[in-house]
Tab-separated table of C-alpha atoms in Angstrom:
chain	number	residue	atom	x	y	z
A	1	MET	CA	6.761	-13.655	15.892
A	2	LYS	CA	6.698	-13.605	11.881
A	3	ILE	CA	3.844	-11.089	10.366
A	4	ALA	CA	2.999	-9.756	7.024
A	5	ALA	CA	0.524	-7.067	5.686
A	6	LEU	CA	-0.965	-8.312	2.629
A	7	GLN	CA	-1.700	-5.647	-0.068
A	8	MET	CA	-4.241	-5.627	-2.594
A	9	VAL	CA	-6.632	-3.002	-5.337
A	10	SER	CA	-9.795	-4.320	-4.355
A	11	GLY	CA	-12.075	-3.769	-7.296
A	12	GLN	CA	-16.603	-4.572	-7.144
A	13	ASP	CA	-16.516	-7.781	-6.670
A	14	VAL	CA	-16.712	-9.096	-3.332
A	15	ALA	CA	-16.576	-12.884	-4.543
A	16	ALA	CA	-12.899	-11.762	-6.925
A	17	ASN	CA	-12.124	-9.818	-3.009
A	18	LEU	CA	-11.508	-12.622	-1.333
A	19	ALA	CA	-10.414	-14.812	-3.702
A	20	GLN	CA	-7.336	-12.532	-4.067
A	21	ALA	CA	-6.916	-11.455	-0.574
A	22	ARG	CA	-7.229	-15.634	0.237
A	23	SER	CA	-4.589	-16.295	-2.556
A	24	LEU	CA	-2.111	-13.399	-0.062
A	25	MET	CA	-2.282	-15.339	2.735
A	26	GLN	CA	-1.544	-18.302	1.352
A	27	GLN	CA	1.633	-16.770	0.214
A	28	ALA	CA	2.309	-15.388	3.673
A	29	ALA	CA	1.807	-18.755	5.322
A	30	ALA	CA	4.323	-20.001	3.414
A	31	LEU	CA	6.984	-17.717	4.231
A	32	GLY	CA	6.266	-18.996	7.528
A	33	ALA	CA	3.931	-15.540	8.725
A	34	GLU	CA	1.613	-16.372	12.025
A	35	LEU	CA	-0.361	-13.355	11.461
A	36	VAL	CA	-1.081	-11.175	8.057
A	37	VAL	CA	-2.684	-8.151	7.992
A	38	LEU	CA	-5.316	-7.050	5.210
A	39	PRO	CA	-5.942	-3.563	4.021
A	40	GLU	CA	-9.619	-1.036	4.653
A	41	TYR	CA	-12.203	-2.359	2.341
A	42	PHE	CA	-9.849	-5.139	1.201
A	43	CYS	CA	-13.799	-6.852	0.590
A	44	ALA	CA	-14.916	-4.512	-2.210
A	45	MET	CA	-14.057	-1.104	-3.742
A	46	GLY	CA	-17.574	-0.100	-4.837
A	47	ALA	CA	-18.593	2.099	-7.596
A	48	ARG	CA	-19.449	4.452	-5.223
A	49	ASP	CA	-19.947	4.545	-1.683
A	50	THR	CA	-23.160	4.017	-0.818
A	51	ASP	CA	-22.449	0.496	-2.323
A	52	LYS	CA	-20.704	-0.901	0.245
A	53	LEU	CA	-24.707	-0.847	2.439
A	54	ALA	CA	-25.624	-3.964	-0.220
A	55	TYR	CA	-22.696	-5.802	1.456
A	56	ARG	CA	-22.776	-5.210	4.875
A	57	GLU	CA	-23.291	-8.068	7.922
A	58	VAL	CA	-24.928	-8.546	11.189
A	59	PHE	CA	-21.558	-8.709	13.350
A	60	GLY	CA	-20.663	-12.765	14.009
A	61	GLN	CA	-22.451	-13.507	11.368
A	62	GLY	CA	-22.469	-13.141	6.889
A	63	PRO	CA	-19.959	-14.838	4.066
A	64	ILE	CA	-17.100	-12.046	4.651
A	65	GLN	CA	-17.347	-13.032	8.404
A	66	ASP	CA	-17.336	-16.239	7.589
A	67	PHE	CA	-14.439	-16.602	4.587
A	68	MET	CA	-12.111	-15.124	7.142
A	69	ALA	CA	-12.466	-17.289	9.583
A	70	ALA	CA	-12.608	-20.280	7.258
A	71	ALA	CA	-9.106	-19.005	6.036
A	72	ALA	CA	-8.088	-18.178	9.562
A	73	ARG	CA	-8.422	-22.235	11.055
A	74	GLN	CA	-7.107	-23.644	7.601
A	75	LEU	CA	-4.392	-21.522	7.026
A	76	GLN	CA	-3.200	-21.872	11.162
A	77	LEU	CA	-3.022	-17.837	11.353
A	78	TRP	CA	-3.718	-14.673	13.397
A	79	VAL	CA	-6.087	-12.164	10.377
A	80	VAL	CA	-6.643	-9.427	10.431
A	81	ALA	CA	-9.796	-8.209	8.168
A	82	GLY	CA	-8.433	-4.917	7.316
A	83	THR	CA	-12.256	-3.631	7.576
A	84	LEU	CA	-15.400	-4.545	6.129
A	85	PRO	CA	-19.216	-2.757	6.560
A	86	LEU	CA	-20.954	-3.995	9.391
A	87	GLN	CA	-24.689	-3.410	10.453
A	88	ALA	CA	-24.459	0.434	12.125
A	89	ALA	CA	-27.628	1.866	13.999
A	90	ASP	CA	-29.368	3.121	11.376
A	91	ASP	CA	-30.317	1.519	7.159
A	92	ASN	CA	-28.015	3.820	5.148
A	93	HIS	CA	-24.877	3.966	7.248
A	94	VAL	CA	-22.234	1.659	8.238
A	95	LEU	CA	-19.503	0.277	10.307
A	96	ASN	CA	-15.879	0.400	8.973
A	97	THR	CA	-15.019	-2.407	10.976
A	98	SER	CA	-11.750	-4.781	11.801
A	99	LEU	CA	-11.699	-7.945	12.756
A	100	VAL	CA	-9.773	-9.676	14.450
A	101	SER	CA	-9.656	-13.835	14.201
A	102	SER	CA	-7.535	-16.535	15.644
A	103	PRO	CA	-6.200	-19.832	14.183
A	104	ASP	CA	-9.311	-21.382	15.413
A	105	GLY	CA	-11.485	-18.916	13.576
A	106	GLU	CA	-12.877	-16.826	16.556
A	107	CYS	CA	-12.845	-13.778	16.417
A	108	VAL	CA	-11.359	-12.347	19.615
A	109	ALA	CA	-11.320	-8.541	18.975
A	110	ARG	CA	-13.120	-6.118	17.134
A	111	TYR	CA	-12.956	-1.698	16.309
A	112	ASP	CA	-14.886	0.532	14.805
A	113	LYS	CA	-13.578	3.572	12.538
A	114	ILE	CA	-13.188	6.208	15.230
A	115	HIS	CA	-12.184	8.683	12.250
A	116	LEU	CA	-13.902	9.578	8.822
A	117	PHE	CA	-11.700	10.780	5.837
A	118	GLN	CA	-12.607	13.566	4.851
A	119	PHE	CA	-10.960	16.166	1.992
A	120	ASP	CA	-11.388	18.600	-0.846
A	121	ASN	CA	-8.940	19.694	-2.899
A	122	GLY	CA	-10.768	21.148	-5.624
A	123	ARG	CA	-10.389	17.570	-8.195
A	124	GLU	CA	-10.487	14.960	-5.384
A	125	SER	CA	-13.533	14.982	-2.548
A	126	TYR	CA	-14.405	12.754	0.380
A	127	THR	CA	-17.149	12.682	3.053
A	128	GLU	CA	-16.810	9.534	4.637
A	129	ALA	CA	-19.398	10.143	7.465
A	130	VAL	CA	-21.686	10.508	4.681
A	131	VAL	CA	-22.011	6.117	4.656
A	132	VAL	CA	-19.756	5.671	7.573
A	133	GLN	CA	-20.989	5.643	11.068
A	134	ALA	CA	-17.587	6.145	13.526
A	135	GLY	CA	-16.728	4.240	16.468
A	136	SER	CA	-15.920	5.455	19.627
A	137	GLN	CA	-13.460	2.762	21.412
A	138	PRO	CA	-9.650	2.074	21.511
A	139	VAL	CA	-8.960	-1.209	21.050
A	140	VAL	CA	-5.612	-3.808	21.867
A	141	CYS	CA	-5.755	-7.165	21.777
A	142	ASP	CA	-3.690	-10.170	22.609
A	143	VAL	CA	-1.674	-12.364	20.540
A	144	GLN	CA	0.368	-15.855	20.882
A	145	ALA	CA	3.016	-16.310	18.611
A	146	ARG	CA	4.140	-20.007	18.076
A	147	ASN	CA	6.944	-19.838	20.119
A	148	GLY	CA	4.022	-18.737	22.877
A	149	VAL	CA	5.571	-15.489	23.540
A	150	SER	CA	2.498	-12.598	23.212
A	151	TRP	CA	2.316	-9.387	21.798
A	152	ARG	CA	-0.086	-6.787	21.889
A	153	LEU	CA	-1.748	-5.087	18.679
A	154	GLY	CA	-3.476	-1.543	18.977
A	155	LEU	CA	-5.726	-1.522	16.431
A	156	SER	CA	-6.385	1.738	14.193
A	157	VAL	CA	-7.490	2.411	10.463
A	158	CYS	CA	-6.085	4.121	8.154
A	159	TYR	CA	-7.402	9.038	8.555
A	160	ASP	CA	-6.790	7.330	12.878
A	161	LEU	CA	-3.054	7.611	11.499
A	162	ARG	CA	-3.274	11.285	12.120
A	163	PHE	CA	-4.583	11.729	15.083
A	164	PRO	CA	-1.408	10.956	17.791
A	165	GLU	CA	-3.841	10.575	20.726
A	166	LEU	CA	-5.685	7.390	19.610
A	167	TYR	CA	-2.392	6.022	19.254
A	168	ARG	CA	-0.703	7.285	22.777
A	169	ALA	CA	-4.103	5.715	24.572
A	170	LEU	CA	-3.060	2.460	22.708
A	171	SER	CA	0.728	2.459	23.844
A	172	ALA	CA	-0.583	3.094	27.541
A	173	GLN	CA	-2.557	-0.059	27.226
A	174	GLY	CA	0.441	-1.635	26.787
A	175	ALA	CA	0.701	-1.810	22.603
A	176	ASP	CA	3.852	-3.768	21.479
A	177	LEU	CA	2.414	-3.352	17.307
A	178	LEU	CA	0.409	-0.730	16.137
A	179	LEU	CA	-1.906	-1.932	12.924
A	180	VAL	CA	-2.642	0.542	10.102
A	181	PRO	CA	-5.138	-0.758	7.943
A	182	SER	CA	-5.183	1.613	4.627
A	183	ALA	CA	-6.707	2.962	1.686
A	184	PHE	CA	-4.644	6.394	1.492
A	185	THR	CA	-5.248	8.408	-1.464
A	186	TYR	CA	-2.378	8.769	-4.059
A	187	THR	CA	-2.250	12.178	-3.539
A	188	THR	CA	-2.519	12.338	0.759
A	189	GLY	CA	-0.393	9.234	0.310
A	190	GLN	CA	2.302	10.648	-1.486
A	191	ALA	CA	2.621	13.574	0.684
A	192	HIS	CA	2.259	12.414	4.429
A	193	TRP	CA	1.726	8.266	4.620
A	194	GLU	CA	5.568	7.431	5.329
A	195	VAL	CA	6.415	10.459	7.471
A	196	LEU	CA	3.006	9.672	9.520
A	197	LEU	CA	3.597	5.895	10.162
A	198	ARG	CA	7.250	5.914	10.955
A	199	ALA	CA	6.544	8.964	13.857
A	200	ARG	CA	3.887	6.930	15.183
A	201	ALA	CA	6.392	4.479	15.785
A	202	ILE	CA	8.933	6.354	16.949
A	203	GLU	CA	6.519	8.537	19.147
A	204	ASN	CA	5.592	5.227	21.476
A	205	LEU	CA	8.342	3.160	20.887
A	206	ALA	CA	6.389	0.482	18.972
A	207	TYR	CA	6.571	-1.772	16.058
A	208	VAL	CA	3.960	-0.725	12.642
A	209	LEU	CA	2.253	-2.914	10.091
A	210	ALA	CA	0.332	-0.901	7.674
A	211	PRO	CA	-1.089	-2.813	4.586
A	212	GLY	CA	-2.818	-0.711	2.319
A	213	GLN	CA	-4.713	-0.665	-1.515
A	214	GLY	CA	-2.220	0.011	-3.856
A	215	GLY	CA	-3.179	0.981	-7.177
A	216	VAL	CA	-5.827	1.819	-9.541
A	217	HIS	CA	-8.973	0.679	-8.915
A	218	GLU	CA	-12.167	-0.034	-11.251
A	219	ASN	CA	-13.963	2.643	-9.972
A	220	GLY	CA	-11.187	4.902	-11.161
A	221	ARG	CA	-9.793	5.543	-7.719
A	222	ARG	CA	-5.908	5.723	-6.934
A	223	THR	CA	-4.878	4.400	-3.676
A	224	TRP	CA	-1.463	4.901	-2.661
A	225	GLY	CA	-0.255	1.546	-1.561
A	226	HIS	CA	3.379	1.806	0.144
A	227	SER	CA	2.429	-0.572	2.866
A	228	LEU	CA	4.898	-0.967	5.519
A	229	LEU	CA	6.836	-3.072	8.552
A	230	ILE	CA	8.528	-0.390	10.923
A	231	ASP	CA	10.638	-1.102	13.795
A	232	PRO	CA	9.986	0.841	16.986
A	233	TRP	CA	13.444	2.577	16.154
A	234	GLY	CA	11.195	4.057	12.991
A	235	GLU	CA	13.261	2.339	10.172
A	236	VAL	CA	11.490	0.541	7.549
A	237	GLN	CA	11.516	-2.742	8.050
A	238	GLY	CA	9.335	-3.814	4.958
A	239	LEU	CA	7.569	-1.929	1.861
A	240	GLN	CA	5.503	-2.426	-1.239
A	241	ALA	CA	5.027	0.202	-3.710
A	242	SER	CA	2.331	-0.823	-5.392
A	243	GLY	CA	-0.030	-3.529	-6.649
A	244	THR	CA	-0.763	-7.036	-5.012
A	245	GLY	CA	2.023	-8.229	-2.370
A	246	VAL	CA	2.845	-9.521	0.634
A	247	VAL	CA	5.322	-7.125	2.744
A	248	ALA	CA	7.010	-10.121	5.205
A	249	GLY	CA	8.551	-9.586	8.046
A	250	GLU	CA	9.363	-10.265	12.291
A	251	LEU	CA	9.175	-9.263	15.366
A	252	ASN	CA	11.546	-9.280	17.825
A	253	ARG	CA	11.287	-9.282	21.343
A	254	ASP	CA	14.589	-8.305	22.231
A	255	ARG	CA	14.694	-5.651	19.879
A	256	LEU	CA	11.936	-4.083	21.290
A	257	LEU	CA	12.694	-3.784	24.811
A	258	GLN	CA	16.568	-2.629	23.637
A	259	VAL	CA	14.550	0.200	21.976
A	260	ARG	CA	12.525	1.169	25.165
A	261	GLN	CA	15.288	0.701	27.524
A	262	GLN	CA	18.044	2.866	25.773
A	263	LEU	CA	14.831	5.581	25.771
A	264	PRO	CA	12.426	5.416	27.862
A	265	ALA	CA	10.428	8.193	26.905
A	266	LEU	CA	7.031	5.984	27.395
A	267	SER	CA	8.115	6.338	30.816
A	268	HIS	CA	9.090	10.380	31.040
A	269	ARG	CA	5.344	10.779	29.927
A	270	VAL	CA	3.962	14.213	31.810
A	271	LEU	CA	0.682	14.981	30.382
């Protein structure tokens, strides 16, 4: 199955970000992609964390969800909408949600980000829980390539990457491809991004596709980018360091089975 990570540098204008996302999806489709994944907060990176309250949507309706469903239908793609803000339990919070749309435009899976980012090094400070309500359930879903082969996706978002137990749970449910749409800070990404992604691939003998935000945004925040496709042996198959772009590659069932057979670590788990 041909897949692609779409790297963005989202600004504050939702319509402009959706237009950028559509352009990248078209580029990926022209390269033969069947599944595309957008980064976290692809629809907007606001001036303040609270800005996302203004464009949150009710699950199942809203212009962002309508846009993604239409793009999936028109381009005949499986589309993972990195994250968008959905209505939470109260008016002061949103859910940071990843949605999977089929080529028919149907939403087939929903994952609400479980782990909420917090970081303070004296120069940068982030507390995602101020505006975001945490999810609670790991999610997997099946997608079908045009050749009829099914692949099981394990959904996650950004800061989830630091919690290997989540990926173990996804692996235990049969995940072949782990998705990590992100908006990693430049500071934490430079230190930990690639090593954590490669570790998740190696530990779970699974492909990893991680599209990121990658540049300096209107709000002054700098994100790490370095969108990656990693194979089940931990080898990097594709990379976009910064700026907007497409990281295209292919899932290979024979390669996945070869790695899992030669090193059957998943069957050796005790805890």
